[in-house]
């Protein structure tokens, strides 16, 4: 009996501790989302220097111990020459620069606000000979959200800056709406491209409610204030109007893409289908095939390349909150992976 009581007590204590940790984690995650815009900092990283350091480390690792001293001496000599060249060119006009932005889109294109500020910062300093590279990854989402995101990216074209969008994984639907604002689109061979279409899905439980004698009164002012509803009975007229609105949104989508990529056969390609990068090239959906990493490495031989990112300061609470958030996300992804693997095994 005593052992049973002890086990129950231990279980209660462990459960309490776990719940407390979860509560603290959720609180920290919430605090990380409450960062004020005034606390955000623009982080700029020169990729040329980063790549040089990595190449040197690899060269040292691959060199015999007896020859490393000589190689380090060579590195110091190269650094002195570079510093001397920089001093000589201080009064000269800066050479071409490449500014790199990242956009990872969710359903609501939540990154748009920060992305807009990053675009504004670059427009304020970039010269006409500079290039802006946007590493874009998005499967699309809400029409108005991605319309705004595309408009922010379009500001670079309006400012007269050469813009290249690199797609390594996916730029579909709203993601492709953003991509088509660039003068050049580069996609990895198996990146998912296209999906120029509009979709809407509205569940309706009216018959279930009716079966249980539950009435729903939907009162509106304006004939088409609510065309489809979840609870009430949907009419054929309402469905027709809803479909008309979808077609109108699709027409605007097609017009936006066709204006920026006139070489495309928009009526043939705007069917909601997707293509992989290598297939999208002959369809004029993209301009070249390749990865963002390969493209930036090539540009580093020709220009100074900088990543630009607006971030909140990494305070302790933020770091801890992000760590907890990342842990929860990894656990969820692992669970989904196990479920998916089990599904494949059944087949």
PDB file of C-alpha atoms in Angstrom, residues 24 95 126 134 227 249 275 292:
ATOM      1  CA  UNK A  24       7.172  28.458 -18.646  1.00  0.00           C
ATOM      2  CA  UNK A  95      32.304  48.225 -56.592  1.00  0.00           C
ATOM      3  CA  UNK A 126      21.846  50.434 -53.062  1.00  0.00           C
ATOM      4  CA  UNK A 134      15.833  37.099 -52.715  1.00  0.00           C
ATOM      5  CA  UNK A 227     -22.461  34.289 -50.211  1.00  0.00           C
ATOM      6  CA  UNK A 249      -9.273  36.809 -58.270  1.00  0.00           C
ATOM      7  CA  UNK A 275       6.101  22.189 -62.629  1.00  0.00           C
ATOM      8  CA  UNK A 292      20.919  29.839 -54.704  1.00  0.00           C
TER       9      UNK A 292
END
